[in-house]
XYZ file of C-alpha atoms in Angstrom:
557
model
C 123.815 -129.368 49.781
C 120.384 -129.400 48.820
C 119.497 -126.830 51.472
C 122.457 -124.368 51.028
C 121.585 -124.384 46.962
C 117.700 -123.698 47.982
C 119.382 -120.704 50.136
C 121.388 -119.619 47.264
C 118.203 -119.495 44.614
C 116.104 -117.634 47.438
C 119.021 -114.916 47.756
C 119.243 -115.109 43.943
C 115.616 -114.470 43.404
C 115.425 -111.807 45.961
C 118.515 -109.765 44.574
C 116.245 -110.034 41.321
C 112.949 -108.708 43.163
C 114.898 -105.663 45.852
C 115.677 -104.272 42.257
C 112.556 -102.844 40.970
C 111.545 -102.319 44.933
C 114.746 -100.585 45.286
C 115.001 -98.101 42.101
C 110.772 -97.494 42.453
C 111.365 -95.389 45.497
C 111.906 -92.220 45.299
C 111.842 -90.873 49.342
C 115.953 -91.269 50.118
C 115.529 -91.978 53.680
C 112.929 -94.799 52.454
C 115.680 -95.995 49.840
C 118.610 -96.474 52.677
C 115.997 -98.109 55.270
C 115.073 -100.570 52.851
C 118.422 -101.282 51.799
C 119.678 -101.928 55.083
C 116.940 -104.347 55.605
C 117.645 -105.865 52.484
C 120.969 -106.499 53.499
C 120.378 -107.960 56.919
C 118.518 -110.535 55.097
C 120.538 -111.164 52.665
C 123.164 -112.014 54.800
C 121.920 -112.457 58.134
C 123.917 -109.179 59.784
C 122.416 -108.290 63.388
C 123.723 -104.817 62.504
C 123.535 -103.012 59.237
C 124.813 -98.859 58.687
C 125.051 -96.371 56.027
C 127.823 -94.106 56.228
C 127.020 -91.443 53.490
C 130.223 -89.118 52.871
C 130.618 -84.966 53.118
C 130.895 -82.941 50.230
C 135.226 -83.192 50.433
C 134.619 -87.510 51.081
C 136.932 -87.239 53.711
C 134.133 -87.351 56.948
C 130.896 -88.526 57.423
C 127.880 -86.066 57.094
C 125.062 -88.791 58.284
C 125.089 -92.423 59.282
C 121.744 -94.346 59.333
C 121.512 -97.820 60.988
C 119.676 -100.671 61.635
C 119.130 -103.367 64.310
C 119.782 -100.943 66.991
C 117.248 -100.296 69.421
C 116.480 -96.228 70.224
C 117.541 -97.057 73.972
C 120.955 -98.353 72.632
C 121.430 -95.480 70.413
C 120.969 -93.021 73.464
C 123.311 -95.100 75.108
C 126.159 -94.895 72.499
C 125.643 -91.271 71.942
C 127.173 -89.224 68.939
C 127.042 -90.768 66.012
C 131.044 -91.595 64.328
C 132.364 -89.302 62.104
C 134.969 -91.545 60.296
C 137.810 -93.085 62.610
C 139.219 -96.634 62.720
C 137.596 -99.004 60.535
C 135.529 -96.958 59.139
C 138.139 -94.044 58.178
C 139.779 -97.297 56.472
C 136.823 -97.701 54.178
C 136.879 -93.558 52.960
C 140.841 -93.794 52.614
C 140.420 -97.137 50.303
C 137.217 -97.483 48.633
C 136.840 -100.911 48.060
C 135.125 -104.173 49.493
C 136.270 -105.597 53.370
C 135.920 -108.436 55.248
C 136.710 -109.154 58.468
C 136.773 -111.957 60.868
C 137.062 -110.077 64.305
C 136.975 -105.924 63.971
C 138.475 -105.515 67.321
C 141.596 -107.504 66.071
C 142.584 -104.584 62.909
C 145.299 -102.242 63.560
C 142.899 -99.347 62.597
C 140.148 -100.438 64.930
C 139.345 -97.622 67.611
C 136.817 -99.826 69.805
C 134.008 -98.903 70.780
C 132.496 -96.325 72.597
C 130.720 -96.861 76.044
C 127.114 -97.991 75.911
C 127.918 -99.530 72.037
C 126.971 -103.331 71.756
C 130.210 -105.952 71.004
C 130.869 -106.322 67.741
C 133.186 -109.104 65.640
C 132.529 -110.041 62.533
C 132.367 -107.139 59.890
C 131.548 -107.121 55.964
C 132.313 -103.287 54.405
C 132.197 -101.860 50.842
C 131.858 -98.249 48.976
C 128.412 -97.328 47.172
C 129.777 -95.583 44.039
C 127.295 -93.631 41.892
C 128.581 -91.969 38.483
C 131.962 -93.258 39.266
C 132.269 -91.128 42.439
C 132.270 -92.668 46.439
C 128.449 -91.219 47.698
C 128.427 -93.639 51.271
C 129.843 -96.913 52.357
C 127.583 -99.605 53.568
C 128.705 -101.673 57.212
C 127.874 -105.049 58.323
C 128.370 -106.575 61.049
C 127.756 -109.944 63.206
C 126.055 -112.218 61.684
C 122.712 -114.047 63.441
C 124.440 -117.616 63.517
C 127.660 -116.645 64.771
C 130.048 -117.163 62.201
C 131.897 -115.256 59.101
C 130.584 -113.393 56.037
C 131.244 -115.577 53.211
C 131.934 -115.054 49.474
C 128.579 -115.373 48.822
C 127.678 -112.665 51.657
C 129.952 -110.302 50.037
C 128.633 -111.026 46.126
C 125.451 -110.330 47.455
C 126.024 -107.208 48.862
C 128.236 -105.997 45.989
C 124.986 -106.662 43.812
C 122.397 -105.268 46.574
C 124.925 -101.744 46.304
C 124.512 -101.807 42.454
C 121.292 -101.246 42.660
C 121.335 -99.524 46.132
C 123.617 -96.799 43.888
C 120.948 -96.569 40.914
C 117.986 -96.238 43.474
C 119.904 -93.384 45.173
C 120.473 -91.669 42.712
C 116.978 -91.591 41.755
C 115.643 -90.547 44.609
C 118.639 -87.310 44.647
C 117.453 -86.564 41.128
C 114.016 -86.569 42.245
C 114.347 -84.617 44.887
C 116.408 -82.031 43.010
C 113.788 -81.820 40.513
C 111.242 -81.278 43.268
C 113.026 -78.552 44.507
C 113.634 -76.955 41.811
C 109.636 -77.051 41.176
C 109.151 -75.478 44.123
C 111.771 -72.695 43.828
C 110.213 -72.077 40.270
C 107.112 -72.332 41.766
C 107.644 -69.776 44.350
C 109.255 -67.233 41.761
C 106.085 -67.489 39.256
C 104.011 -67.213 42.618
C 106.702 -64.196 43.491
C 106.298 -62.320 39.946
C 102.259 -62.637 40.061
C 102.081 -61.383 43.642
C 104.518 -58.208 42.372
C 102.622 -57.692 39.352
C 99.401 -57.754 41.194
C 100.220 -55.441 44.022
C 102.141 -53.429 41.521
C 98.875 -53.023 39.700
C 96.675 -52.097 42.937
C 99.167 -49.781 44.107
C 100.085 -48.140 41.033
C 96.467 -45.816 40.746
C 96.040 -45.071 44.285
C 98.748 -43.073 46.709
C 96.715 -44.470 49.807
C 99.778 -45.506 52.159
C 97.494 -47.356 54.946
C 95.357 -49.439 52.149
C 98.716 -50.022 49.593
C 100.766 -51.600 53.135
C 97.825 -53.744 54.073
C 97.532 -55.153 50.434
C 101.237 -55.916 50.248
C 101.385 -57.507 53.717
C 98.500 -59.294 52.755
C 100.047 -60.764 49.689
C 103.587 -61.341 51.173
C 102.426 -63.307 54.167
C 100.340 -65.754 51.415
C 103.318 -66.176 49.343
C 106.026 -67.084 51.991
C 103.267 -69.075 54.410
C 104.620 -66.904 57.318
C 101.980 -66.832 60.340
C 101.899 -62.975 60.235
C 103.752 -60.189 58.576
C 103.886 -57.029 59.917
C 104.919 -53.610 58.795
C 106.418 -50.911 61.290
C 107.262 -47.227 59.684
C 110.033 -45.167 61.227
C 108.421 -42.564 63.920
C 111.091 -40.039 65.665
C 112.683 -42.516 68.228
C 110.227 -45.526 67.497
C 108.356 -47.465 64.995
C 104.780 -47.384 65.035
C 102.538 -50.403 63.421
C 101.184 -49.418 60.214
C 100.016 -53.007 58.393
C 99.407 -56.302 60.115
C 98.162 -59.790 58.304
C 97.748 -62.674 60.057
C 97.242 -64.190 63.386
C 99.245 -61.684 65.079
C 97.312 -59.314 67.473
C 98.803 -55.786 67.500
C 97.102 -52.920 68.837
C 96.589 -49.744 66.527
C 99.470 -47.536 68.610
C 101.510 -49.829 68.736
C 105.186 -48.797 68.730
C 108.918 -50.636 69.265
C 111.609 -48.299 70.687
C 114.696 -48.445 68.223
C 117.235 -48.209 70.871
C 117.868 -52.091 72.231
C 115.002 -54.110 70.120
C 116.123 -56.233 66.984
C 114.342 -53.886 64.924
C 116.245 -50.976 65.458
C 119.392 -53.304 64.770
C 118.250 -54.296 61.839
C 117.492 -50.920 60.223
C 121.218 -49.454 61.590
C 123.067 -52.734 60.444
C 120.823 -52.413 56.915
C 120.676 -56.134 56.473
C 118.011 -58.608 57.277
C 118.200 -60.412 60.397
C 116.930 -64.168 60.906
C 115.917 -65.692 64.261
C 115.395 -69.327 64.780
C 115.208 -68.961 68.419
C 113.671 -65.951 69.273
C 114.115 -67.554 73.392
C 117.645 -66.425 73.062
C 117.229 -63.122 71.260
C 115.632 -59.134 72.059
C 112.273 -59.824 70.665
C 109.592 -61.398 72.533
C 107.012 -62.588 70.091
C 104.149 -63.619 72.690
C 103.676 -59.529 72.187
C 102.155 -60.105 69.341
C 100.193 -63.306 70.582
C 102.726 -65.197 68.567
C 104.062 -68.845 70.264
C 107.660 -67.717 71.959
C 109.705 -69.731 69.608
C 108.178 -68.608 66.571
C 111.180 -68.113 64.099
C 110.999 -64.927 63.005
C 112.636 -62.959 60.354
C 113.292 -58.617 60.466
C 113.994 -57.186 56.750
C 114.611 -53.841 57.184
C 112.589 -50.902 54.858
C 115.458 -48.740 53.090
C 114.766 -46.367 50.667
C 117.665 -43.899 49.068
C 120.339 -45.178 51.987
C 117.653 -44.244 54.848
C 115.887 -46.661 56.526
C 112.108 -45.702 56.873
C 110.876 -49.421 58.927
C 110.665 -53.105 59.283
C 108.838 -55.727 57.861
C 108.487 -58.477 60.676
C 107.419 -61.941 59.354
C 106.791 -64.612 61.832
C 106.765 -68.515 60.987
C 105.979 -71.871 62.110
C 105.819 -72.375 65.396
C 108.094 -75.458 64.978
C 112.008 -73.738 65.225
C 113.341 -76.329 62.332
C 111.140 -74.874 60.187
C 111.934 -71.193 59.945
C 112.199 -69.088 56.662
C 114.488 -70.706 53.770
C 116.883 -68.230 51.488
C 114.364 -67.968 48.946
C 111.363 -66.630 51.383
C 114.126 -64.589 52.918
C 114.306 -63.162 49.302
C 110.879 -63.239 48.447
C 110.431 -61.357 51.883
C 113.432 -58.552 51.109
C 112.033 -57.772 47.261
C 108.890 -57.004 49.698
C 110.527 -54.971 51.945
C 112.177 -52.358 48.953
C 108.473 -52.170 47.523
C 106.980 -51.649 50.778
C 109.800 -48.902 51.431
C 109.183 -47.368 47.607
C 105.241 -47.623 48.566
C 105.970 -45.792 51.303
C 108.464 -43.140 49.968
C 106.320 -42.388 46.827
C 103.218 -41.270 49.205
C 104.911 -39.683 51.836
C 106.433 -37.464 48.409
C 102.886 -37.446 46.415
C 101.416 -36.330 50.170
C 103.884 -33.184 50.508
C 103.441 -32.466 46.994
C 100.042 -32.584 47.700
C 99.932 -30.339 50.746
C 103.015 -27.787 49.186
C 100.263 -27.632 46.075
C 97.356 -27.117 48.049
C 99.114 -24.394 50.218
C 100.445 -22.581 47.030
C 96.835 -22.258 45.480
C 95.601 -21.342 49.321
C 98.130 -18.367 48.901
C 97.167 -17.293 45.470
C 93.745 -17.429 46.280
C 94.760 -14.874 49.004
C 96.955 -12.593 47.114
C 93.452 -12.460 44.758
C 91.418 -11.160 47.157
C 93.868 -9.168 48.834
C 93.945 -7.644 45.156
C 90.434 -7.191 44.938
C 89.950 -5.745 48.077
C 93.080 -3.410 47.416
C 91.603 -2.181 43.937
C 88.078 -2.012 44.558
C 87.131 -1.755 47.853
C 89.807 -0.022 49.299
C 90.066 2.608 46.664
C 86.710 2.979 46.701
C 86.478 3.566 50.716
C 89.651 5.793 50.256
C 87.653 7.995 48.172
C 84.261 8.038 50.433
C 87.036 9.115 53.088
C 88.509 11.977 50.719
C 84.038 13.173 49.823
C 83.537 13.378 53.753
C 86.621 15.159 54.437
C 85.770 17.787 51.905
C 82.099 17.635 53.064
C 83.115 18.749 56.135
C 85.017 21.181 55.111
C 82.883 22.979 52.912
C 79.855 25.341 53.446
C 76.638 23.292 54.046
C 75.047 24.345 50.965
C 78.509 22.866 48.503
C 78.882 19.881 50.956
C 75.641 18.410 50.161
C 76.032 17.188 46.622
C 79.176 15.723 48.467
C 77.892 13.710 51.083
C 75.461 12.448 48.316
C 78.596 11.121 45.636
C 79.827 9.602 49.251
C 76.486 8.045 49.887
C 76.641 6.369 46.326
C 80.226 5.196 46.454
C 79.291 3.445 50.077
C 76.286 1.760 48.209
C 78.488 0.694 45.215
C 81.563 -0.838 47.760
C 78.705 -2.235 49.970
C 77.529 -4.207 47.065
C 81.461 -5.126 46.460
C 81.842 -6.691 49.416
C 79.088 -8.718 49.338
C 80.068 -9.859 46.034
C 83.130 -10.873 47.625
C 81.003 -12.787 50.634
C 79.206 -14.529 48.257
C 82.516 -15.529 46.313
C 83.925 -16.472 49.227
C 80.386 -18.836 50.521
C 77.403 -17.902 48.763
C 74.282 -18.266 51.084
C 72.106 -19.324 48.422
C 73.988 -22.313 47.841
C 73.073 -23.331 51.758
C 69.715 -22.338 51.350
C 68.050 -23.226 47.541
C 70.930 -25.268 45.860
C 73.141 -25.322 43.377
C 71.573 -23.993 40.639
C 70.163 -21.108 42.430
C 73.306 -20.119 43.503
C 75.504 -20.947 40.266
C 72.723 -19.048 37.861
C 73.359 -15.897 40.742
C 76.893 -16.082 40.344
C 76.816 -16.336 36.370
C 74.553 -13.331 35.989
C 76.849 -11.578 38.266
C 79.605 -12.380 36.551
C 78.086 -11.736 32.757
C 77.292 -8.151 34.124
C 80.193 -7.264 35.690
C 82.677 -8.318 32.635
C 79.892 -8.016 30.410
C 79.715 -11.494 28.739
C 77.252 -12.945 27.207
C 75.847 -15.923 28.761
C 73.613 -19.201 27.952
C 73.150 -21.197 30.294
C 71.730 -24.812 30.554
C 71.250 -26.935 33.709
C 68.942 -29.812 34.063
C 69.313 -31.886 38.007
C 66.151 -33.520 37.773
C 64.834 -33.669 41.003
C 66.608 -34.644 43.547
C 69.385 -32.581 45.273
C 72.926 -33.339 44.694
C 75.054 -33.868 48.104
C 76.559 -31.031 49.939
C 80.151 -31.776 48.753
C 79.482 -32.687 44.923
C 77.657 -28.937 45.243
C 80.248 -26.744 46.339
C 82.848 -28.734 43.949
C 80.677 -27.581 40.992
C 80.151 -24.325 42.342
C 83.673 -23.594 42.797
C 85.011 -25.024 39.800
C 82.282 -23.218 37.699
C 83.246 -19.861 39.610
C 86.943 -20.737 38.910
C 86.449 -21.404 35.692
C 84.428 -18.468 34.872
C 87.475 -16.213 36.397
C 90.056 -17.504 34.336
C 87.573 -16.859 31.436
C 87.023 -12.753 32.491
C 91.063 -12.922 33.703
C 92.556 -14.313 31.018
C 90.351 -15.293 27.988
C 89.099 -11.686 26.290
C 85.981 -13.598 25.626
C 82.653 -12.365 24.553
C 80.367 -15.213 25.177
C 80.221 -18.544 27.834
C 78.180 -21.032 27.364
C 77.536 -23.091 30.853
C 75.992 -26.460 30.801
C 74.924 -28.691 34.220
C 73.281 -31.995 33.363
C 72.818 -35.139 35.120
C 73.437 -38.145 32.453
C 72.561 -40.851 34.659
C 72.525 -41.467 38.528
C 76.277 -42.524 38.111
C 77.358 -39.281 35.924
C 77.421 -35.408 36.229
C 78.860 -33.091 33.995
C 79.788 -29.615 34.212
C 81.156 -27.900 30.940
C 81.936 -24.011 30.487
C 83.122 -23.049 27.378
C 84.288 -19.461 25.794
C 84.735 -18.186 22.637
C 88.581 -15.851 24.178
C 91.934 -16.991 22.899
C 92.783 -20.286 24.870
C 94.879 -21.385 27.437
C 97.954 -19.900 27.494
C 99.310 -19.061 31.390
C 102.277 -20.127 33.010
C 102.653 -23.610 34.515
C 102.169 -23.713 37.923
C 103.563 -26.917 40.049
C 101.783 -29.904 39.855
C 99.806 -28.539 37.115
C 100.401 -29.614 33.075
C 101.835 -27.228 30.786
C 99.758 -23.902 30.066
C 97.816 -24.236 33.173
C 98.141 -22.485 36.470
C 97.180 -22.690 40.249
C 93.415 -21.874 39.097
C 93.586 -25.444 37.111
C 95.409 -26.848 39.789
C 92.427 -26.085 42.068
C 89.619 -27.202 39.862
C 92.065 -30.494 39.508
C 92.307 -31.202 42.722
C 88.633 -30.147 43.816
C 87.835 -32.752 41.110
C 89.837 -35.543 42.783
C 88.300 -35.328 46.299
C 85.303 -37.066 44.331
C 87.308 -39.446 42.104
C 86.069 -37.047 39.587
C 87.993 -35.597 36.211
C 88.491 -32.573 34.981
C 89.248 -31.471 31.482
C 90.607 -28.498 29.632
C 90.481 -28.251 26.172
C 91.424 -25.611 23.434
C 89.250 -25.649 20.673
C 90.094 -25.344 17.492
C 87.866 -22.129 16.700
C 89.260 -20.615 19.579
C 88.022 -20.233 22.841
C 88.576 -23.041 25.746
C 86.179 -25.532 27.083
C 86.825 -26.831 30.685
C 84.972 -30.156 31.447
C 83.763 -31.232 35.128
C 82.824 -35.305 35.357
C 81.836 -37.214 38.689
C 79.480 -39.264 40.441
C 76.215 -36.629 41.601
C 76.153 -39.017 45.363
């Protein structure tokens, strides 16, 4: 007596110390391991299993055990599901004992390779007042029956078995939901920033490689990959990662998971990519790389792919919130995408239309002036020749002056359309040349102050000033009625150069051309865009006397 009431206190006192052990842990799979080997102790069971129940409590999802070796668990092979005895436990929730299992109506027997079994001890882990799992015991060490006290213990052991579970669920819910709020705040930053880095600059190679760069960091895929729409194919256009992908490289869209993808408009996912058309040891990627294919649609039309690979490990692959993460990439990358391709044919349709008016302007001035004027010198030598020697003279002389005065036309013109002093001496050479020419012709009157310093501006930076100050000048004899320009040229530091012309006419006032703001036309445009090709500005303003000042700023390198 003295030894069964020592046995009692010792199960007594460890009931008292599994507690705290129990409800401190916070891993689940940690939780039901202990608690099986609580319970084999408790009560001396060779075997001890964990039955937890499906979502409906009418199956089992999972069933963890103890005391059997890996060799016997091979042998037995899939794991039950819910049948006999244990069926009887899900259809009544509450506490069994039995003798001999094999002897129960409900009992199914066992399935080859599974070790004999009698005596059996059963009861429901309730937490909140709902069934989560049933815990199984069976065969005790010494042979005989659970007792009373077996099945008191066990009923205590499941109390705190159900607050320790439910610790551990709570936990882990909170953890995930840390990590899927996580992940969005990580998801919102990584938008804003590329957002930011894309929004001043239309460069479609540099904007993909900063968003692929970005997207692969905030899913942890191996490499992400960007493919743009090309005829029949898609060509590579942004890699980051570890994959290896040549610079022409292309996929066919006819038979490849890409081109699936893009017709079917929907993202595909491949765990196995073994079993699928995509081999990813083309991209020095392991072959069972799970690999996910978001297709780029913009306005109903897909444009490309975005190709993320992950872990090498299958049972990793991409969860539903990368997948998301991944697919708010992909209709970015296919706005990135859409808004240069537009801002490049705007671009080029822009550039062509001041190309053409440039031409209709000389065709004009070679119409008006030259023409005419070699009409005329056609007309004098036609007479000339016509008419006595003596009268023909003073002829072929007014046709000798006319050639002289078209002669010097069209070298005007050359040196509008390349002046050779701005090759030769420089820009200021060249730009006081064209002013005087200009100031004589319209007859304007001019002041003009440049200051370079010393050292010689690059050839590009040049021939921007030169043709924006020739532009400018133009618009001010075309359009302004002025009487006076003022043209300044000064280096403010080695960072800054500014170019200003300024009139005393009436002010902008033209037609808008595309592309251009209001009041300004294709010459603006020009001087706009001549501006940008050095990250420079350019500035018109009307002044408030009257008169229009048109502002040049870049770097002088």
């Amino acid at each position: 007596a003295d030894g069964a009431d020592r046995d009692e206190i010792h199960r007594l006192k460890r009931l008292l110390e599994v507690g705290p052990e129990l409800t401190s842990e916070l891993d689940l799979p940690a939780v039901l391991d202990r608690l099986l080997e609580t319970a084999r102790e408790l009560t001396g069971a060779q075997y001890a299993a964990i039955g937890v129940l499906d979502e409906r409590r009418r199956t089992l999802e999972q069933f963890v055990t103890a005391g059997i070796d890996e060799t016997t668990r091979a042998a037995i092979g899939a794991l039950p599901r819910g049948h006999g005895i244990l069926g009887l436990l899900i259809d009544r929730p509450q506490p069994l004992r039995l003798d001999d299992v094999t002897q129960h109506p409900r009992s199914y027997g066992f399935p080859a390779g599974h070790p004999p079994m009698t005596s059996f001890l059963g009861l429901p882990i309730t937490i909140r007042g709902e069934v989560w799992g049933n815990l199984y015991l069976t065969d005790k060490a010494d042979g005989g029956a659970f007792t009373d006290d077996d099945m008191a213990a066990v009923a205590v052991l499941a109390t705190w078995a159900a607050v320790a579970i439910d610790n551990a669920r709570l936990f882990a819910d909170a953890t995930q939901q840390r990590v899927v709020l996580e992940r969005a705040v990580r998801s919102l930053r990584t938008s804003m920033e590329i957002a930011i880095a894309v929004g001043d600059d239309t460069d479609l190679t540099r904007n993909l490689q900063i968003m692929v760069s970005r997207g692969r960091e905030l899913v942890g895929a191996q490499a992400l990959l960007i493919w743009l729409l090309n005829g029949d194919e898609l060509s590579i256009a942004a890699v980051a990662g570890s994959a290896q992908v040549g610079p022409g490289a292309v996929i066919p869209l006819g038979g490849s998971m890409a081109g699936r993808a893009i017709d079917r408009t929907r993202s595909i996912r491949i765990d196995d990519t073994r079993t699928m058309l995509i081999d990813p040891t083309a991209y020095a990627m392991p072959v069972d790389s799970p690999t996910l294919i978001v297709p780029l649609i913009h306005r109903g039309e897909g444009i490309g792919v975005l190709m993320a690979f992950g872990d090498a490990d299958p049972a990793v692959g991409f969860d539903q919130a990368g997948q998301r993460a991944l697919e708010a990439f992909a209709v970015s990358a296919a706005t990135t995408v859409a808004i240069a391709r537009s801002v490049e044919a705007k671009r080029l349709h822009d550039t062509l239309a001041a190309a053409e008016s440039e031409r209709r302007r000389w065709a004009r001035e070679l119409h008006d002036e030259t023409l005419q004027g070699l009409a005329a010198l056609k007309l004098s030598l036609v007479l000339a020749l016509k008419a006595r020697p003596v009268d023909g003279w003073p002829l072929v002389e007014a046709a000798v002056e006319q050639l002289a005065t078209d002669i010097a036309g069209l070298r005007a013109i050359i040196a509008d359309l390349r002046p050779a002093a701005l090759d030769q001496l420089g820009l200021e050479p060249a730009l006081r040349a064209l002013i005087d020419r200009v100031s004589q012709t319209a007859g304007l009157a001019t002041n003009v102050s440049i200051d370079l310093g010393e050292q010689r501006l690059s050839a590009d930076v040049e021939t921007i000033v030169y043709r924006v100050a020739q532009e400018a000048m133009t618009n001010v004899v075309k359009h302004a009625r002025a009487s006076r320009v003022d043209i300044g040229l000064i280096r403010v530091d080695r960072r800054l150069l500014r170019l200003t012309v300024e009139d005393d006419g009436v002010g902008p006032g033209q037609p808008a051309a595309a592309g251009a703001r209001p009041g300004e036309g294709f010459g603006i445009l020009g001087m706009r865009e001549r501006a940008a090709l050095k990250h420079g500005t350019l500035g018109v303003t009307a002044l408030s006397h009257g008169g229009t000042r048109v502002t040049l700023e870049l770097a002088p390198g």
